[in-house]
XYZ file of C-alpha atoms in Angstrom:
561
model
C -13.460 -19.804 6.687
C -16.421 -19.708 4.843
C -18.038 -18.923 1.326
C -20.802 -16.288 0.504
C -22.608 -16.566 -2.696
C -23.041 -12.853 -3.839
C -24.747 -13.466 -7.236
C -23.752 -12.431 -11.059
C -21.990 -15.783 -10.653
C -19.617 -14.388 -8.240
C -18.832 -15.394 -4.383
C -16.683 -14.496 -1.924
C -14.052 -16.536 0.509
C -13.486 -15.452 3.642
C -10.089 -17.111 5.349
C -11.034 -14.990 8.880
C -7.876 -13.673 8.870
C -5.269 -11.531 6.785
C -2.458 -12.994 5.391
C 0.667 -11.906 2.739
C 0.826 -15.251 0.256
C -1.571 -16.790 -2.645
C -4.616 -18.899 -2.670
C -4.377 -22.589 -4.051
C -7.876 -22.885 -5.576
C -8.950 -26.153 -7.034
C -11.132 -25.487 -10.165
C -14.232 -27.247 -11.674
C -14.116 -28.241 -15.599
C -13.671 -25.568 -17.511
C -13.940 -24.765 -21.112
C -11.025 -24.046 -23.294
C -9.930 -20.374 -22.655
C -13.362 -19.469 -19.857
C -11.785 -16.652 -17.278
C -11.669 -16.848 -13.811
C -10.940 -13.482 -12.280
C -9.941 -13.301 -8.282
C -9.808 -10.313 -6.464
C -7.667 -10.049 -3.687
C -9.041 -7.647 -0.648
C -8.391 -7.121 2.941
C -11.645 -5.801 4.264
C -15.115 -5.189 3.500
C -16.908 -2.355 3.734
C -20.848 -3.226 3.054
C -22.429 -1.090 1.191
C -19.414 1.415 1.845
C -20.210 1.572 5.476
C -17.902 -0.160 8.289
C -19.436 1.200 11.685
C -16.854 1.198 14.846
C -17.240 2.626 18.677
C -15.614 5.794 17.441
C -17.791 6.002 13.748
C -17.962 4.768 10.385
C -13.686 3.998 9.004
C -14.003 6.399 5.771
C -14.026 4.331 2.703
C -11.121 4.826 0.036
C -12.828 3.669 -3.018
C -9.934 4.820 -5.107
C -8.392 1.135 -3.504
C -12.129 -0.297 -3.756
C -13.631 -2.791 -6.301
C -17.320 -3.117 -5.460
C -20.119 -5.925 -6.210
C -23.615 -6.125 -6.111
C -24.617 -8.414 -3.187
C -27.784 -11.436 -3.509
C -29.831 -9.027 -1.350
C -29.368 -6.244 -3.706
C -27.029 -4.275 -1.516
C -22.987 -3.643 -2.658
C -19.550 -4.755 -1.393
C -16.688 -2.904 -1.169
C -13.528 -4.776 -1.177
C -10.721 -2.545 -0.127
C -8.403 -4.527 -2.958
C -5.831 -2.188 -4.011
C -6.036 -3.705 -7.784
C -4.876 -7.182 -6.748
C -6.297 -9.086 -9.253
C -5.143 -12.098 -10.903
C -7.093 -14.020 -13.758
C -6.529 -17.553 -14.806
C -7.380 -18.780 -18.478
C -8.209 -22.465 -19.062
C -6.806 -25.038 -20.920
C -9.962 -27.258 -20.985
C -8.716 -29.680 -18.729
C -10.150 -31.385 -15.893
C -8.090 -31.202 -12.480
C -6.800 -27.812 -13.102
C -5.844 -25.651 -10.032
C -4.903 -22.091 -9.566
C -2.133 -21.119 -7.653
C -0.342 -17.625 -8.995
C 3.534 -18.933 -7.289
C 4.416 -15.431 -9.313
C 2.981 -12.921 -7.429
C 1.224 -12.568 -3.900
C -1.368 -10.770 -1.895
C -2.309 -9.215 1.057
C -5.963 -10.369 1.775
C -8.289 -11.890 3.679
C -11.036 -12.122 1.235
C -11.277 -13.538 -2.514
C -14.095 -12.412 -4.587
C -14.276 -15.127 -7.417
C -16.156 -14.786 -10.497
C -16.297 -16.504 -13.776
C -16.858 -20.139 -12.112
C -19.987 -22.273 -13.070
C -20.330 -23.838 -9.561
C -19.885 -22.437 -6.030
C -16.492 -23.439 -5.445
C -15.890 -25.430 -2.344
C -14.410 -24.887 0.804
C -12.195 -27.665 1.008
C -10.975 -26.876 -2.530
C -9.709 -23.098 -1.348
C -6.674 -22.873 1.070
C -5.137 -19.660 1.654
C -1.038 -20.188 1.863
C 0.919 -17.970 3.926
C 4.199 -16.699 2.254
C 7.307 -15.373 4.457
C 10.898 -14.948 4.629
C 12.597 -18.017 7.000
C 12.659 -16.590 9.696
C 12.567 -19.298 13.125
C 10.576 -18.828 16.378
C 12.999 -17.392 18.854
C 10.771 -16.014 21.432
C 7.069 -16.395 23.018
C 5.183 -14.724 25.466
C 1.816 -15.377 27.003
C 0.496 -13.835 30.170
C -2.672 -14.227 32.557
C -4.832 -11.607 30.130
C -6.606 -12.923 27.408
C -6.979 -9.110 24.832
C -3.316 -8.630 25.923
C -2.040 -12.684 24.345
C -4.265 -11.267 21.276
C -2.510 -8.579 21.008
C 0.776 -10.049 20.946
C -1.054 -12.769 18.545
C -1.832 -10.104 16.275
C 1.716 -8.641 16.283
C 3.940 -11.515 15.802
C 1.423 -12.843 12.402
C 1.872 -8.959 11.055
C 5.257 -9.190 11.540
C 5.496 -12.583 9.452
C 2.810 -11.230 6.781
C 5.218 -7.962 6.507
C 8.412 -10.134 6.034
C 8.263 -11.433 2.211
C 10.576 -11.068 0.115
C 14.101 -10.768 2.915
C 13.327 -7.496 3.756
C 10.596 -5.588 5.705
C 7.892 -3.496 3.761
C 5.352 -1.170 4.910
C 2.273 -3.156 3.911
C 1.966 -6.728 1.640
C -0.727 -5.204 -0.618
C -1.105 -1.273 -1.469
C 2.985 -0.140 -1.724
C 5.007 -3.008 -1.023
C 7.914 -1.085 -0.466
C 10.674 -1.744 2.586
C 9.846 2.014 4.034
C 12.101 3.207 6.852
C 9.624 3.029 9.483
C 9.581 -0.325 10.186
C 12.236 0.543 12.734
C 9.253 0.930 15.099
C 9.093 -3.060 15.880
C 13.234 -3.807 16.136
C 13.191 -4.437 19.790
C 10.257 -7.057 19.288
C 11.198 -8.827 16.060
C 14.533 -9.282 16.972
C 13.397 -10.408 20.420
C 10.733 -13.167 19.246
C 12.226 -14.022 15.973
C 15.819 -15.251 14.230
C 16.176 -12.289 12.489
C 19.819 -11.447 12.029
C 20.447 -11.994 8.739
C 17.317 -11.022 7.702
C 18.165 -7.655 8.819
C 21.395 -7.863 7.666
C 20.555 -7.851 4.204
C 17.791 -5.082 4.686
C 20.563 -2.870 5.911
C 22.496 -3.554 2.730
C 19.510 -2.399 0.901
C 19.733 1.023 2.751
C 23.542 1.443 1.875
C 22.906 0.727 -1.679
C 20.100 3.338 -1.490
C 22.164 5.719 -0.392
C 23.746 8.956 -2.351
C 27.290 10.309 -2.375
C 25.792 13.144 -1.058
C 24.867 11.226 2.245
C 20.944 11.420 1.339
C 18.751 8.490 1.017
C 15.414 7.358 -0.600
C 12.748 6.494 2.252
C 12.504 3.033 1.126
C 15.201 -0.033 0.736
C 15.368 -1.488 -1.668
C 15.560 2.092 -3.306
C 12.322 2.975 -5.489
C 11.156 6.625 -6.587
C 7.989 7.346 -4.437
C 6.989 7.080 -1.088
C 7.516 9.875 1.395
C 9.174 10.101 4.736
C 11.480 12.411 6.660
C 14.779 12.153 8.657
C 13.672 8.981 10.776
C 12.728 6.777 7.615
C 16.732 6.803 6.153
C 17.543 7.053 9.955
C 17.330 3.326 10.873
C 20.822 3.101 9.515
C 21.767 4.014 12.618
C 19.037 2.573 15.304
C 19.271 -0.894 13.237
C 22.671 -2.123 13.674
C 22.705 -1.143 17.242
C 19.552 -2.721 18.162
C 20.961 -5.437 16.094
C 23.958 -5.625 17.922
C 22.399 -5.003 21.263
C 20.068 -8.694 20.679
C 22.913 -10.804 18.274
C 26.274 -9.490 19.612
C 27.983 -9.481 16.315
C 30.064 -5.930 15.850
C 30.663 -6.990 12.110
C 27.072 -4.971 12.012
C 28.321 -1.946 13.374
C 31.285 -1.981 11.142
C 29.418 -2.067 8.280
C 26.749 0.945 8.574
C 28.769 2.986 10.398
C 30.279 5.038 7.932
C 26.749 5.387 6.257
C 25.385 6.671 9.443
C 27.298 8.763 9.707
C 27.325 9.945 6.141
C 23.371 10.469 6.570
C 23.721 12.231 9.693
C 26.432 14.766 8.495
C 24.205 15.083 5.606
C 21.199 16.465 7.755
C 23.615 18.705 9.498
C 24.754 19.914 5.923
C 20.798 21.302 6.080
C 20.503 22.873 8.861
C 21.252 26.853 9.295
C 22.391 27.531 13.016
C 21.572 24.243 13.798
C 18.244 23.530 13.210
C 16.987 21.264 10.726
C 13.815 23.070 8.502
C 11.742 21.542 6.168
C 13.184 21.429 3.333
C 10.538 19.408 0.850
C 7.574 19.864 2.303
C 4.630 17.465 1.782
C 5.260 14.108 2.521
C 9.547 14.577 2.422
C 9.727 15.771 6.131
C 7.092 13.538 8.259
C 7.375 13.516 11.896
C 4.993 11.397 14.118
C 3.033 9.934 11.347
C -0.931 9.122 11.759
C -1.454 9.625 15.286
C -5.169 10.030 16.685
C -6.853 12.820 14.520
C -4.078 13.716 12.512
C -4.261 10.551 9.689
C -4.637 10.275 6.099
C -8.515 10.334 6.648
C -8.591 13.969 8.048
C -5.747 15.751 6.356
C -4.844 17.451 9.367
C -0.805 16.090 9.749
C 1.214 17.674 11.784
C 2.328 21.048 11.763
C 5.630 22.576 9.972
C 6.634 23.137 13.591
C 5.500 19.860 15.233
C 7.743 18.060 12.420
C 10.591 20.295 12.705
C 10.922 19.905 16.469
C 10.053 15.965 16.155
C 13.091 15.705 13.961
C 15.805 17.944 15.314
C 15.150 15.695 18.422
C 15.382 12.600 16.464
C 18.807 14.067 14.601
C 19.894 14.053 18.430
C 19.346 9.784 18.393
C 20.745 9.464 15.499
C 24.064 11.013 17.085
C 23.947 8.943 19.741
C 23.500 5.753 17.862
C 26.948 6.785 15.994
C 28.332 7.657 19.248
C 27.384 4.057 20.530
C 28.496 2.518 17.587
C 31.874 4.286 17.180
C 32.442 3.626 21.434
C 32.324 0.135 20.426
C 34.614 -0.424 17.501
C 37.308 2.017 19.349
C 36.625 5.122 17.478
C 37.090 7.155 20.421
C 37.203 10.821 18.592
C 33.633 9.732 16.806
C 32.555 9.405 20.192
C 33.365 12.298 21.475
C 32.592 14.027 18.368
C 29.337 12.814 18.505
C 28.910 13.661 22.061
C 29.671 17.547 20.930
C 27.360 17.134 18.043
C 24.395 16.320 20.614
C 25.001 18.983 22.747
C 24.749 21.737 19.839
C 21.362 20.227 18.469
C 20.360 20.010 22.071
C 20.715 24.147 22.359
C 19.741 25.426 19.137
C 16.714 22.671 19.341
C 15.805 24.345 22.524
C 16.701 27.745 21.771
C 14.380 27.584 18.973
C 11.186 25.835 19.707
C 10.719 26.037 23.541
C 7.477 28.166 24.971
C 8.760 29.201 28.081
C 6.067 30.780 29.750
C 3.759 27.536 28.648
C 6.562 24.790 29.223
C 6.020 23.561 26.298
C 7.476 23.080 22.353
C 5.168 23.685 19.476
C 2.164 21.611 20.380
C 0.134 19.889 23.605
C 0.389 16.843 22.439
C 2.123 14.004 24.083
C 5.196 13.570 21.993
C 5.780 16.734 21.430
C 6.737 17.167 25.451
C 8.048 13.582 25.817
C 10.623 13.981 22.971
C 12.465 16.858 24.259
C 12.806 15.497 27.578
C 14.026 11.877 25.740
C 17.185 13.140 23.906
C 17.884 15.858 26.480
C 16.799 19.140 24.505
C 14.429 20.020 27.021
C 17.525 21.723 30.017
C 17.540 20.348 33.534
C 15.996 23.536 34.881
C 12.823 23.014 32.897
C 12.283 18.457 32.956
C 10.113 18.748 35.968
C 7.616 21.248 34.423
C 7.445 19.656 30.780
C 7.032 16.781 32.521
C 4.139 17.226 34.882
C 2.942 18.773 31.714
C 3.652 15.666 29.654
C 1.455 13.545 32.486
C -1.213 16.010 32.376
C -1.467 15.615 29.036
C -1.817 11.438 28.774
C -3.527 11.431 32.356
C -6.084 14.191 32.020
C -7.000 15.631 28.226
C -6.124 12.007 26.983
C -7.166 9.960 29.738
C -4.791 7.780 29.871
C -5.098 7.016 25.790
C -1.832 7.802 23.550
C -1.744 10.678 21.279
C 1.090 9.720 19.540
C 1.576 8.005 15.596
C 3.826 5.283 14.900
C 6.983 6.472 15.959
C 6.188 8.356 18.752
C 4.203 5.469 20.112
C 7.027 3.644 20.499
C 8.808 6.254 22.411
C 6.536 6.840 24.563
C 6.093 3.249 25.889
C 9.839 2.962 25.927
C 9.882 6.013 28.227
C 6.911 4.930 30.449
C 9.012 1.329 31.070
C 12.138 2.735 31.470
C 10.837 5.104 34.161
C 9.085 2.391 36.134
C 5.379 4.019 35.088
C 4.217 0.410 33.570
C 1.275 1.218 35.001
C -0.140 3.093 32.600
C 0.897 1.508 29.715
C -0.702 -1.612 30.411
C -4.480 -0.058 29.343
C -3.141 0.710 25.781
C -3.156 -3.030 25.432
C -5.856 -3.905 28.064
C -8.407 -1.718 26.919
C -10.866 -1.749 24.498
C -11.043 1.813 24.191
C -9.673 4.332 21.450
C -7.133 4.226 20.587
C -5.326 1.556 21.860
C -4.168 -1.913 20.291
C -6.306 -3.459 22.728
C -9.279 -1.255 20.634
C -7.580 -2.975 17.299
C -8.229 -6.595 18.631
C -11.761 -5.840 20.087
C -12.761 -4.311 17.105
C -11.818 -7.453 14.884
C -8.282 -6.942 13.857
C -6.144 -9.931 12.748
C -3.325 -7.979 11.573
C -1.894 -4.339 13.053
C -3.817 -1.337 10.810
C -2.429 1.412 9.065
C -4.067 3.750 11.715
C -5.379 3.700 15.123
C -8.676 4.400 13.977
C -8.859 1.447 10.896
C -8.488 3.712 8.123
C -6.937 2.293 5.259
C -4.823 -0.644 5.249
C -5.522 -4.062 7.558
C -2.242 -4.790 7.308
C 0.880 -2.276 7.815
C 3.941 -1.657 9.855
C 2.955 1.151 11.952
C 1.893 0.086 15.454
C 3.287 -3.142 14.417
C 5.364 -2.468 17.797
C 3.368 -3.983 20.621
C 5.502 -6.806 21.364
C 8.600 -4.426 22.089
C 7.025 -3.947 25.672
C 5.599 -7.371 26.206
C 8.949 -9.072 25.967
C 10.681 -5.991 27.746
C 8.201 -4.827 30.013
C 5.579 -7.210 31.238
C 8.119 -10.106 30.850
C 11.132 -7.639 31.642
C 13.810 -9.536 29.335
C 16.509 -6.563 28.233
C 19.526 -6.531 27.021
C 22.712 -4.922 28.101
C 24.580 -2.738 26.461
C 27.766 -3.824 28.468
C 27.039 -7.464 27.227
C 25.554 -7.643 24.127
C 23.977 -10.447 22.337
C 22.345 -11.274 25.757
C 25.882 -12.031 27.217
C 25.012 -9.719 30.004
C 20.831 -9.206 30.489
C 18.166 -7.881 32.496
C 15.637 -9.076 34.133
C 13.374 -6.610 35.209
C 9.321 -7.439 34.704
C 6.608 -4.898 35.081
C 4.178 -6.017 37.991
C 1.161 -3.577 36.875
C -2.577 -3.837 36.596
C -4.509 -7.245 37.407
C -1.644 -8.845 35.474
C -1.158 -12.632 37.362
C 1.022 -14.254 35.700
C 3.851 -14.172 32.509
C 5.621 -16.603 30.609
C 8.347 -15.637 28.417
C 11.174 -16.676 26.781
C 13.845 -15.781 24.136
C 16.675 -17.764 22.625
C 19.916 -15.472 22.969
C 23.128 -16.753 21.509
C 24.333 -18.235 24.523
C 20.802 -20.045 24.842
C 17.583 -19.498 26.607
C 16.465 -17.343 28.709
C 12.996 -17.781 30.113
C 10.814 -16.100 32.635
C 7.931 -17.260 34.384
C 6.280 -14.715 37.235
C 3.359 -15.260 39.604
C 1.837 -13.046 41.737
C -0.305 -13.254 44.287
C -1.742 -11.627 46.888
C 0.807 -9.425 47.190
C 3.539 -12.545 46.942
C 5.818 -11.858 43.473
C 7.605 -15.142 42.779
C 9.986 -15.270 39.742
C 11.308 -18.238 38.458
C 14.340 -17.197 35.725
C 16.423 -19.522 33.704
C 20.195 -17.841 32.828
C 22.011 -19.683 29.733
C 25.375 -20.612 29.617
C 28.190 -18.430 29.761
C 25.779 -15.165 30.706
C 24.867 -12.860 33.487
C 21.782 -11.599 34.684
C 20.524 -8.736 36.636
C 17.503 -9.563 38.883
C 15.656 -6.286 39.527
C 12.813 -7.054 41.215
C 9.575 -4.900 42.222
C 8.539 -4.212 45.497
C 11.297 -5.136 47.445
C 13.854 -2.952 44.959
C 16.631 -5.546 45.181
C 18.706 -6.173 42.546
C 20.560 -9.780 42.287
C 23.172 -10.814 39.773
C 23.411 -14.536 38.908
C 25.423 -16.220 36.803
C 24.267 -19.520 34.522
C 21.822 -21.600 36.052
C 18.029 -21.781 37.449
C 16.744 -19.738 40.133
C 13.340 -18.541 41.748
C 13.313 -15.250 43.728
C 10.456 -14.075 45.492
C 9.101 -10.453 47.090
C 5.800 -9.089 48.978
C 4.354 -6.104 47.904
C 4.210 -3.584 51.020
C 1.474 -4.538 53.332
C 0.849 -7.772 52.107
C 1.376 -10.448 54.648
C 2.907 -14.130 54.240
């Protein structure tokens, strides 16, 4: 923290980090009705320059307010018109502290004070929904513990207000793709009702028709496509998967499926086309190159592909749900329903004689092959494809936005290729989250690059793999709420050691690995009541345990005791 005179009477306070709350600012005397403006900002840009590794992050002065520096030179403070003025009362011992409203910010420019204020007379508050501390995670790698640093104080700074919005500053609305950090919120914090609620929001936004507004609690605005109203359906089952409470499924089901029959109502043999156009049918939103800097978003095709794939999930999560609660001809219904999107998906978007869909980008292979579009005749060449892709033209650096980010690390773990995930996190190189942290972030941005926001949702999903991956801790479908778990940790990279743990209804589970030399040792705690699977790496055995405190231990092949 620290405070920079900038002249004109004005100076700026810098907290070092971003935050969602107010500032408590202890004034000096004041005369009866003297202003004191305060502008709320969470970057910098001197004189409308920010250099990085990859270039200078383009400046949006439209969400700028700029001031002359002592050295003559000019700020820009990316401030999105937070601004908040205080008029005195004459006085003495009068504070400001705007308890109305809050901000997204890391710096304060004040002006209108006759003294430098102090430091010990500023103190940034941090403002959040309840939410307690239900997981942690640390492991042997110092950028990878910032990383999940990072994620877990977005997280809080995006949770105001019992519901989850895109950013604390710019829009402030509870946009759909916040589904992109379910498996690590609910993993690492007490988020059920929280959630809960949010849902409501989403039924309450929804139409008779079975459409829905892209945001919850329902505003006019903001753009999005069949994945933003889609977390209808991912939400309670992810919620159900980590709390065990089927109450959830019962409750969003019928608007799940309402939405999903609705997108079907769209679709002419099948296939869903874009319908709005501009920002009313996103797909992979602001991956590498294709941002809100350069213009260049994905294709009509790459978004029509990306979401006939995702109306496949959304099938499945009503299949899941409707297997649970009994509803046996939903099921099977929705089991049809996936095979006909499947076809016509295929059928309509496949380059055969490329082995490819629409684009040679990473998702845009991996997707297919996820929901079972691409036919079992044709996997092994998207695939090595797919690999070529992230391996060779990216080496070994996603391509994907904020959804398909997640997807792609999901796939990666859940196919044993931890491997090369682990650099996305490890690495300081673009783009990366491990690039974020090097390159001074204190909150997840708005893009891989740093364009625009400091403080946003998208790639807010970095602890889903470090809780499932790296620490291994999954849940079972066949035992939800943690009832029945996994325990399956990703030994990858220089990686020595991870400590993990997550607070399950039935209590604690908590992982600690070592390894050595080639010597894994696992020490796992199993709660009351529970089972766990032990799947452990080199070795490939797989021990189930009930309650209790164990240590299992393997050598990697060729090592030696």
């Amino acid at each position: 923290q620290k405070i920079i005179p900038l002249g004109e009477g004005r100076y700026e306070i810098d907290f070092g980090t971003n935050l969602t709350g107010w500032l408590e600012l202890k004034l000096p005397q004041l005369q009866t009705g003297q202003v004191v403006r305060l502008f709320f900002a969470d970057r910098v840009f001197p004189d409308g320059k920010q250099p990085t590794p990859i270039g200078d992050v383009q400046v949006q002065q439209a969400s700028c307010v700029s001031f002359s520096r002592a050295d003559g030179g000019t700020n820009f403070y990316q401030n999105y018109n937070q601004v908040s003025e205080f008029v005195s009362a004459g006085e003495s011992g009068e504070v400001f502290e705007n308890k109305f409203n809050y901000a997204g910010f890391r710096h304060v420019v004040v002006e209108g004070l006759p003294v430098a204020p102090k430091l010990e007379d500023a103190t940034a508050l941090m403002v959040e929904s309840k939410m307690d501390f239900i997981g942690s995670f640390e492991c042997s790698d110092e950028r990878v513990n910032r990383v999940h640093q990072v994620n877990a104080w977005t997280l809080r700074c995006l949770s105001l207000g019992s519901y989850p919005v895109d950013c604390p500053h710019r829009e402030r609305m509870g946009y759909g793709d916040c589904q992109v950090f379910f498996e690590g919120m609910m993993t690492g914090f007490d988020a059920a009702r929280f959630f809960e609620k949010w849902f409501g929001d989403w039924r309450d936004a929804q139409n008779p028709d079975g459409s829905s507004t892209y945001v919850a609690p329902a505003i006019t605005g903001g753009g999005g496509g069949p994945p933003w109203p889609g977390i209808i359906a991912e939400g309670p089952w992810q919620h159900y998967l980590h709390y065990g409470d089927p109450a959830i499924l019962e409750q969003n089901l019928a608007h799940a499926l309402r939405y999903i029959e609705y997108l079907d109502s769209r679709a002419t043999d099948d296939v869903l086309r874009d319908w709005g156009g501009g920002l009313n049918f996103l797909g992979d939103w602001v991956a590498p190159g294709r941002g809100m800097d350069t213009g260049n978003f994905p294709s009509k095709e790459m978004a029509e592909l990306f979401n006939n794939c995702y109306r496949v999930l959304l099938w499945q999560w009503v299949g899941n749900m409707a297997r649970t609660l009994g509803r046996d001809e939903l099921a099977t219904r929705a089991a049809t329903r996936m095979d006909a999107i499947r076809k016509a998906t295929h059928a309509a978007f496949y380059d055969g004689s490329n082995k490819r869909y629409v684009a040679s980008e990473q998702i845009y292979y991996l997707l297919p092959v996820i929901t079972g579009v691409t036919p079992e005749s044709e996997r092994e060449a998207v695939l090595r494809n797919f690999f070529t892709c992230l391996t060779e033209k990216n080496k070994g650096r996603p391509d994907t936005g904020m959804i398909g980010t997640k997807y792609l690390v999901n796939y990666l773990d859940e196919t044993g290729r931890d491997a090369l995930i682990l650099p996305f996190y490890q690495s300081p190189d673009y783009p990366g989250w491990g690039y974020m942290v090097e390159n001074g972030a204190t909150t997840m941005w708005e893009q891989w690059n740093g364009f625009w926001s400091q403080i946003h949702s998208c790639f807010a999903s970095a602890d889903n793999w470090l809780y499932r991956g790296l620490a291994g801790i999954k849940p079972d479908p066949s035992g939800p709420g943690f009832k029945r778990f996994i325990i399956e940790p990703a030994v990858v990279g220089d990686i020595q050691w991870v400590k993990a743990h997550h607070d399950g209804p039935y209590g604690r589970i908590s992982v600690h690995w070592t390894c050595n030399e080639g010597t894994f040792v696992l020490d796992v705690t199993v709660p009351p009541n529970s089972f766990a699977f032990i799947k452990m790496p080199f070795d490939g055995k797989t021990h189930q345990v009930g309650s209790g405190v164990y240590r299992f231990e393997s050598q990697r092949k060729g090592s030696h005791d």
